[in-house]
Short mmCIF file of C-alpha atoms in Angstrom, two decimals:
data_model
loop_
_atom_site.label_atom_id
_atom_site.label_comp_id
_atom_site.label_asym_id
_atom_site.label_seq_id
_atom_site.Cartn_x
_atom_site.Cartn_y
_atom_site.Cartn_z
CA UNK A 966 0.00 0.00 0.00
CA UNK A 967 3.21 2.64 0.60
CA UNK A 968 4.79 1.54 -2.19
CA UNK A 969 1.78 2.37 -4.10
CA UNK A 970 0.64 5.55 -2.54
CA UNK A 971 4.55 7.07 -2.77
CA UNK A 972 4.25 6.22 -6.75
CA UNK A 973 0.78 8.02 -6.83
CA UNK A 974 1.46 10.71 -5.16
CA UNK A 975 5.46 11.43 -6.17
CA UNK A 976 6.66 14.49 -3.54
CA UNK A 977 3.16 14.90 -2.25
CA UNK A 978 3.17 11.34 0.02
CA UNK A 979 5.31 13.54 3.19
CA UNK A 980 2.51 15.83 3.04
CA UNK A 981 -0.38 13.60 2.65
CA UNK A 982 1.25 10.61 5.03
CA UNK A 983 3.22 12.32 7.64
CA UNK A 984 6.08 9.80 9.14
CA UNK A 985 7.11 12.22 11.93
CA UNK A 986 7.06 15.60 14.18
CA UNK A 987 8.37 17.49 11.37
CA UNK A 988 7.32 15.88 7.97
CA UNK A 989 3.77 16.61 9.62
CA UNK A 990 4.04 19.97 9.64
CA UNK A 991 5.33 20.60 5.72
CA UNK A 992 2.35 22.36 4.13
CA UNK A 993 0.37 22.11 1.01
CA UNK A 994 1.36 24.65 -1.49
CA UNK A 995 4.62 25.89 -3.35
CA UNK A 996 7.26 25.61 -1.10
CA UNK A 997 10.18 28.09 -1.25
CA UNK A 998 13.28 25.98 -0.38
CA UNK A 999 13.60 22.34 -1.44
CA UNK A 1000 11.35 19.66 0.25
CA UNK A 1001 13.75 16.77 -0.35
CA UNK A 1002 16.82 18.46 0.61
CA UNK A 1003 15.22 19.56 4.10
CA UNK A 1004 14.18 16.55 4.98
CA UNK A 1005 17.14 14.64 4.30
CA UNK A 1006 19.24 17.34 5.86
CA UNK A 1007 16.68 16.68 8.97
CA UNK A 1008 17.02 12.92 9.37
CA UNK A 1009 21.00 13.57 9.16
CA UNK A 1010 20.87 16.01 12.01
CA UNK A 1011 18.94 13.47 14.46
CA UNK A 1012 22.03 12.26 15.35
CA UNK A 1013 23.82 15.39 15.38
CA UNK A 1014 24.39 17.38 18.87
CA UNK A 1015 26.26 20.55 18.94
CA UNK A 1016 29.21 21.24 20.86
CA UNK A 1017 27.91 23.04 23.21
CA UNK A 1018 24.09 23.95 23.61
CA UNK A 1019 22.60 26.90 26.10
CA UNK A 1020 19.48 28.21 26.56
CA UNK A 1021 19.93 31.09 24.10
CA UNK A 1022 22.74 29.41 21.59
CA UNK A 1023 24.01 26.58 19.72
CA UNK A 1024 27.60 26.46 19.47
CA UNK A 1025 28.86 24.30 16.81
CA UNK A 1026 32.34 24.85 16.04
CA UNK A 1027 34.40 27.21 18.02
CA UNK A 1028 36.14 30.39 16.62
CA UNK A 1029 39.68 29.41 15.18
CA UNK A 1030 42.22 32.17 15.10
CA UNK A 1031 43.00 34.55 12.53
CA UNK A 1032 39.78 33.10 10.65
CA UNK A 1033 36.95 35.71 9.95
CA UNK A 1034 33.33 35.65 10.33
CA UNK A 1035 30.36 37.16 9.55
CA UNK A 1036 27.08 37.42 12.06
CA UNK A 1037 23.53 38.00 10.42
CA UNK A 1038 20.85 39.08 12.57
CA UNK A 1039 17.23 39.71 12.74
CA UNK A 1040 15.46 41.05 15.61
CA UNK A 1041 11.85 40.31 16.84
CA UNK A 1042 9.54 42.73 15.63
CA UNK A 1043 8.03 44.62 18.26
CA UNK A 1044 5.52 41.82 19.17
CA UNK A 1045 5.78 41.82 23.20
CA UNK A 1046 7.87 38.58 24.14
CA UNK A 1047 4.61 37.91 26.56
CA UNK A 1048 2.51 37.66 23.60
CA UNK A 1049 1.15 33.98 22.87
CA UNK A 1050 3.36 33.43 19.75
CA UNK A 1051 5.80 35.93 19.71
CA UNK A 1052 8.51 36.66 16.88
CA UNK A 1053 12.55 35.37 17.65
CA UNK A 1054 15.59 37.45 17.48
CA UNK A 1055 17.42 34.64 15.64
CA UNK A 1056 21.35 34.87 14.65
CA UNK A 1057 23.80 33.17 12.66
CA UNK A 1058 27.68 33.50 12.90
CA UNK A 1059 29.34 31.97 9.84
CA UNK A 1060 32.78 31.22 8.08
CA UNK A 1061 33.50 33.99 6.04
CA UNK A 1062 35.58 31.97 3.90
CA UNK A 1063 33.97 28.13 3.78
CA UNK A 1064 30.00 29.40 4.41
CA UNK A 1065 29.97 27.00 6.83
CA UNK A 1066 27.70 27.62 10.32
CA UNK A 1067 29.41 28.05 13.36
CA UNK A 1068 26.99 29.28 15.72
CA UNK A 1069 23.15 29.53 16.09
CA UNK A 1070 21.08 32.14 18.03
CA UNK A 1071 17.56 32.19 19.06
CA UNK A 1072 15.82 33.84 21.54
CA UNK A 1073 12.53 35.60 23.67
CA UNK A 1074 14.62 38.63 24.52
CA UNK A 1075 14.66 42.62 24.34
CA UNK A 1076 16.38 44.29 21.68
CA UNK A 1077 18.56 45.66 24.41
CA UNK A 1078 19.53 42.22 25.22
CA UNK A 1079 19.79 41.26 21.79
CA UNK A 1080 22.12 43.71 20.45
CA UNK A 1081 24.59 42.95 23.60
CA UNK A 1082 24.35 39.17 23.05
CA UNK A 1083 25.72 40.27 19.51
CA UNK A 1084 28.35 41.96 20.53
CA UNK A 1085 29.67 39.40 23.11
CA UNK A 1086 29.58 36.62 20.34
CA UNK A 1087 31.21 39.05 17.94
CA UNK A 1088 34.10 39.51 20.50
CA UNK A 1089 34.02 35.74 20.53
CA UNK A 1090 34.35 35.14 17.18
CA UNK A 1091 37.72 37.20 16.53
CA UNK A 1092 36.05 40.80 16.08
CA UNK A 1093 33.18 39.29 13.62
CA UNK A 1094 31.46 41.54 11.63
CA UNK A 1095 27.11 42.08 12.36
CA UNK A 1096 24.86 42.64 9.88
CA UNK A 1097 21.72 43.37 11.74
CA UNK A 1098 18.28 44.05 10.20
CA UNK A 1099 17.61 47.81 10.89
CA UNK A 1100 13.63 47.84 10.38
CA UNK A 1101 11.56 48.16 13.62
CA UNK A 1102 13.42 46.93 16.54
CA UNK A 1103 16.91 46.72 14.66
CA UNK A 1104 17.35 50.26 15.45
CA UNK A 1105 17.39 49.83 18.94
CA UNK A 1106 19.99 46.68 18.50
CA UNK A 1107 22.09 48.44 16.08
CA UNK A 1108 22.00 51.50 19.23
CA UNK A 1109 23.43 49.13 21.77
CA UNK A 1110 26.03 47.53 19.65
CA UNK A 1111 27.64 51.25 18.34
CA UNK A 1112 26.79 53.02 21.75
CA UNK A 1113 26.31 50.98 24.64
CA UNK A 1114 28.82 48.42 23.56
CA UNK A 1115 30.90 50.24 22.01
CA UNK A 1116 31.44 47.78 19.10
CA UNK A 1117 32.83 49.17 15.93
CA UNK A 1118 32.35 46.02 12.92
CA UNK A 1119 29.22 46.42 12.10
CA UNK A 1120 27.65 46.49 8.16
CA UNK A 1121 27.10 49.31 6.80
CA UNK A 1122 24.65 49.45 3.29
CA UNK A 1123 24.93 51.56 0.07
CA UNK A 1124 21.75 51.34 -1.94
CA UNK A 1125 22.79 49.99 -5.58
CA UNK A 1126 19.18 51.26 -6.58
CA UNK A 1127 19.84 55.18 -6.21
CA UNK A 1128 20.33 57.34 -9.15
CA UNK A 1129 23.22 59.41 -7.88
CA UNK A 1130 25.47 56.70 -7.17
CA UNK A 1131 28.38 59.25 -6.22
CA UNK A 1132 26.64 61.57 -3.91
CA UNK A 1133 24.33 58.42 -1.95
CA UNK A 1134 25.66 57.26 1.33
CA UNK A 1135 26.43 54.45 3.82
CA UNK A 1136 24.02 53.80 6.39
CA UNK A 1137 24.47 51.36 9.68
CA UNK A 1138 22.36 47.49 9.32
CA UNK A 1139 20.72 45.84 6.59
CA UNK A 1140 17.47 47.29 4.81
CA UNK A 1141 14.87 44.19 4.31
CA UNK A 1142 12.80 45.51 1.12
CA UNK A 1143 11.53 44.98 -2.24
CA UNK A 1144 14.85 45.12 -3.87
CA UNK A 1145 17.45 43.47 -1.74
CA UNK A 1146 14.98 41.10 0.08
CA UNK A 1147 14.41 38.80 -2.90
CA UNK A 1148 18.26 39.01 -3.96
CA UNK A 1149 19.22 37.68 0.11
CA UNK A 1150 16.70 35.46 0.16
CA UNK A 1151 18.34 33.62 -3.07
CA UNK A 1152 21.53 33.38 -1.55
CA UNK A 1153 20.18 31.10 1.35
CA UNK A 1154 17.82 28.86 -0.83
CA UNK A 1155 21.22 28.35 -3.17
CA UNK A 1156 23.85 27.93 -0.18
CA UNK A 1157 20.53 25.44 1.16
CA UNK A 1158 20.67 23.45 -2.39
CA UNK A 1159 24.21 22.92 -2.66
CA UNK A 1160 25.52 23.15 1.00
CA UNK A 1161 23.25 21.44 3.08
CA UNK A 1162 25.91 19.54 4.64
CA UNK A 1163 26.98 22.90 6.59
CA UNK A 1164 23.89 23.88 8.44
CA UNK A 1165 23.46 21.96 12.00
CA UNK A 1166 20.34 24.49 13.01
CA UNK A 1167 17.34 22.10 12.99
CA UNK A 1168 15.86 25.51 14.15
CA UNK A 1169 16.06 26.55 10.69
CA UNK A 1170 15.07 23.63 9.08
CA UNK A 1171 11.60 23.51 10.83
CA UNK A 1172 10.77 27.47 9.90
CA UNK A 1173 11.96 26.99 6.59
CA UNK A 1174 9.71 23.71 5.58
CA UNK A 1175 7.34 26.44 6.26
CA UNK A 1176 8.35 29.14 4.21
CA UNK A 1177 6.21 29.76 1.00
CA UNK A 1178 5.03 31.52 -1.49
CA UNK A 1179 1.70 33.32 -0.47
CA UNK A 1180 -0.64 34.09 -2.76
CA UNK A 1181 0.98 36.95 -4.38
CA UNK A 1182 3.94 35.10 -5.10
CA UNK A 1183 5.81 36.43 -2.11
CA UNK A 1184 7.99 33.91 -0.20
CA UNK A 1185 6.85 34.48 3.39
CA UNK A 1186 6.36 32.13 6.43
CA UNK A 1187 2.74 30.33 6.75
CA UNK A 1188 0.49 32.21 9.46
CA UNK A 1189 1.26 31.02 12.76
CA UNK A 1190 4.95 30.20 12.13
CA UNK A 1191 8.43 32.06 11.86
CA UNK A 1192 11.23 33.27 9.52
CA UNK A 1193 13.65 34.55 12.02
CA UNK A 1194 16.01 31.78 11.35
CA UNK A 1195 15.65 31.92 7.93
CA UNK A 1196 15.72 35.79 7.48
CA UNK A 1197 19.05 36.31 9.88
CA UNK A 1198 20.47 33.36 7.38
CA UNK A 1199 19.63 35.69 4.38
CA UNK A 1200 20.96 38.55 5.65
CA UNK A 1201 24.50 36.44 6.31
CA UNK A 1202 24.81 35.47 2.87
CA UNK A 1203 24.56 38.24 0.87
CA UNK A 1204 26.67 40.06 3.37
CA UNK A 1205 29.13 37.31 3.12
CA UNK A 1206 28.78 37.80 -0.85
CA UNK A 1207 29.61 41.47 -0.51
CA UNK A 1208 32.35 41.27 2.42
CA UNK A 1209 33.43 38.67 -0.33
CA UNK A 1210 33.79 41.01 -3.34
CA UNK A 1211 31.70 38.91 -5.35
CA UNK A 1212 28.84 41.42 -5.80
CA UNK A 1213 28.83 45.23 -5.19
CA UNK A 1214 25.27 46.50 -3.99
CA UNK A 1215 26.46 50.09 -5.11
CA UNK A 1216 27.24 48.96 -8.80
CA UNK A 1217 24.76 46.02 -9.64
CA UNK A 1218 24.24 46.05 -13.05
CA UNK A 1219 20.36 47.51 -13.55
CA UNK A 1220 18.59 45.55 -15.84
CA UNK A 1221 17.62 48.33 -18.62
CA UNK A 1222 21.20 48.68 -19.07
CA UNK A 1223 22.94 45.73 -18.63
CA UNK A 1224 19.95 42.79 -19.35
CA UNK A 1225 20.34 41.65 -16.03
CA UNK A 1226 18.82 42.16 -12.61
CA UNK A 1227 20.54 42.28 -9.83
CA UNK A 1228 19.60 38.78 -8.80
CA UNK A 1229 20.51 37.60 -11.82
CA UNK A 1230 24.05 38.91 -11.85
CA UNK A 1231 24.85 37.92 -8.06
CA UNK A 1232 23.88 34.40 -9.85
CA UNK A 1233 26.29 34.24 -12.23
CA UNK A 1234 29.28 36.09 -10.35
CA UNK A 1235 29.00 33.00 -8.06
CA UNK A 1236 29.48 30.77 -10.72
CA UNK A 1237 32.12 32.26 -11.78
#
């Protein structure tokens, strides 16, 4: 009867005949990130434990010397932590130069406390630089790294989309919007299809089996679940990609000039 059903119903037989926890909770729909991959990643990381885990982090390999990292974060947004389902600040520290994760952070927690639980693991992690979503809350986090902390490597984002490319300016954190959203959140779903062997956050794995494309064709989490694992992931990669030299946000190509978007191009400069 399995064998039967699985032919049937090809990729649809996880949704339709859940086999666990997790496979039960992959919803109907287009998903954003690859089904297979997930769950295979998933059953690999039953047996995995990370070195060290706390109530707040997941330590999985610890900071070697003279290697560099890179941290992305993304606040909770304003929903009160005594809320019934409240948002995570979630964080991820990688290698800079293998993409591989090294840390995992996820937490009920202020933005105050958030932004000096950054800087601590940034100290950690040989001086590592934060990329830090600066919508809503990040403001506050971004405050209390710079000020309170007194930390100094932090991201700082030039809009490739302004006209006056000479005269437009750096500003502190990452800007989550129509433009560089989609291009960030293609950097995870490729590092996810080609590297799952380097993420050890079954965090991650659970919020993004629920990641999809609404309605409107915009990948979001499914009501009721969260993207703060997947988001602070995003953010990491195409910071890596520019810490990397391997895309320019200030010079992207614009697609009435060049026949490329800026998605496109990142693409193909990773190829190469």
């Amino acid at each position: 009867w399995r064998r039967e059903k699985v032919e049937s119903l090809r990729h649809n037989f996880a949704e339709k005949y859940p086999e666990d926890d997790v496979t039960c909770f992959i919803v109907s729909g287009n998903m954003f990130f690859d089904k297979e991959i997930l769950m295979f990643r998933y059953k690999e990381l039953q047996a995995y434990e990370p070195l060290q885990k706390l109530s707040k982090v997941q330590i999985f390999l610890r900071p070697v010397k003279h290697r560099r990292y890179i941290i992305g974060a993304d606040p909770a947004q304003g929903i009160p932590i005594t809320s019934e389902n409240p948002d995570y600040s979630a964080a991820v520290v990688l290698d800079l130069e293998t993409r591989e994760e090294v840390l995992a952070y996820r937490a009920h927690v202020l933005p105050q406390i958030f932004g000096q639980d950054l800087a601590e693991i940034a100290q950690t992690y040989n001086n590592a630089q934060i990329a830090v979503e600066r919508l809503f809350e990040g403001g506050t986090v971004i405050q209390t790294i710079t000020g309170e902390c007194r930390y100094w490597n932090i991201y700082k984002h030039k809009d490739w989309w302004k006209k006056d490319l000479k005269n437009s300016k750096e500003f502190v954190g990452f800007p989550t919007n129509q433009r560089n959203r989609p291009m960030a959140l293609n950097r995870i779903r490729w590092y996810l299809a080609n590297y799952p062997d380097m993420i050890y956050d079954k965090f991650f794995i659970g919020d993004a089996m629920t990641f999809v494309f609404d309605a409107k064709g915009k990948p979001q989490a499914t009501p009721g679940a969260h993207d703060d694992t997947v988001m602070c992931r995003a953010i990491a990669h195409y910071v890596r990609h520019v810490r990397l030299g391997l895309f320019d946000p200030s010079a992207a190509p614009r697609k009435e000039r060049y026949g490329a978007t800026p998605t496109e191009f990142m693409a193909e400069e990773e190829k190469d």
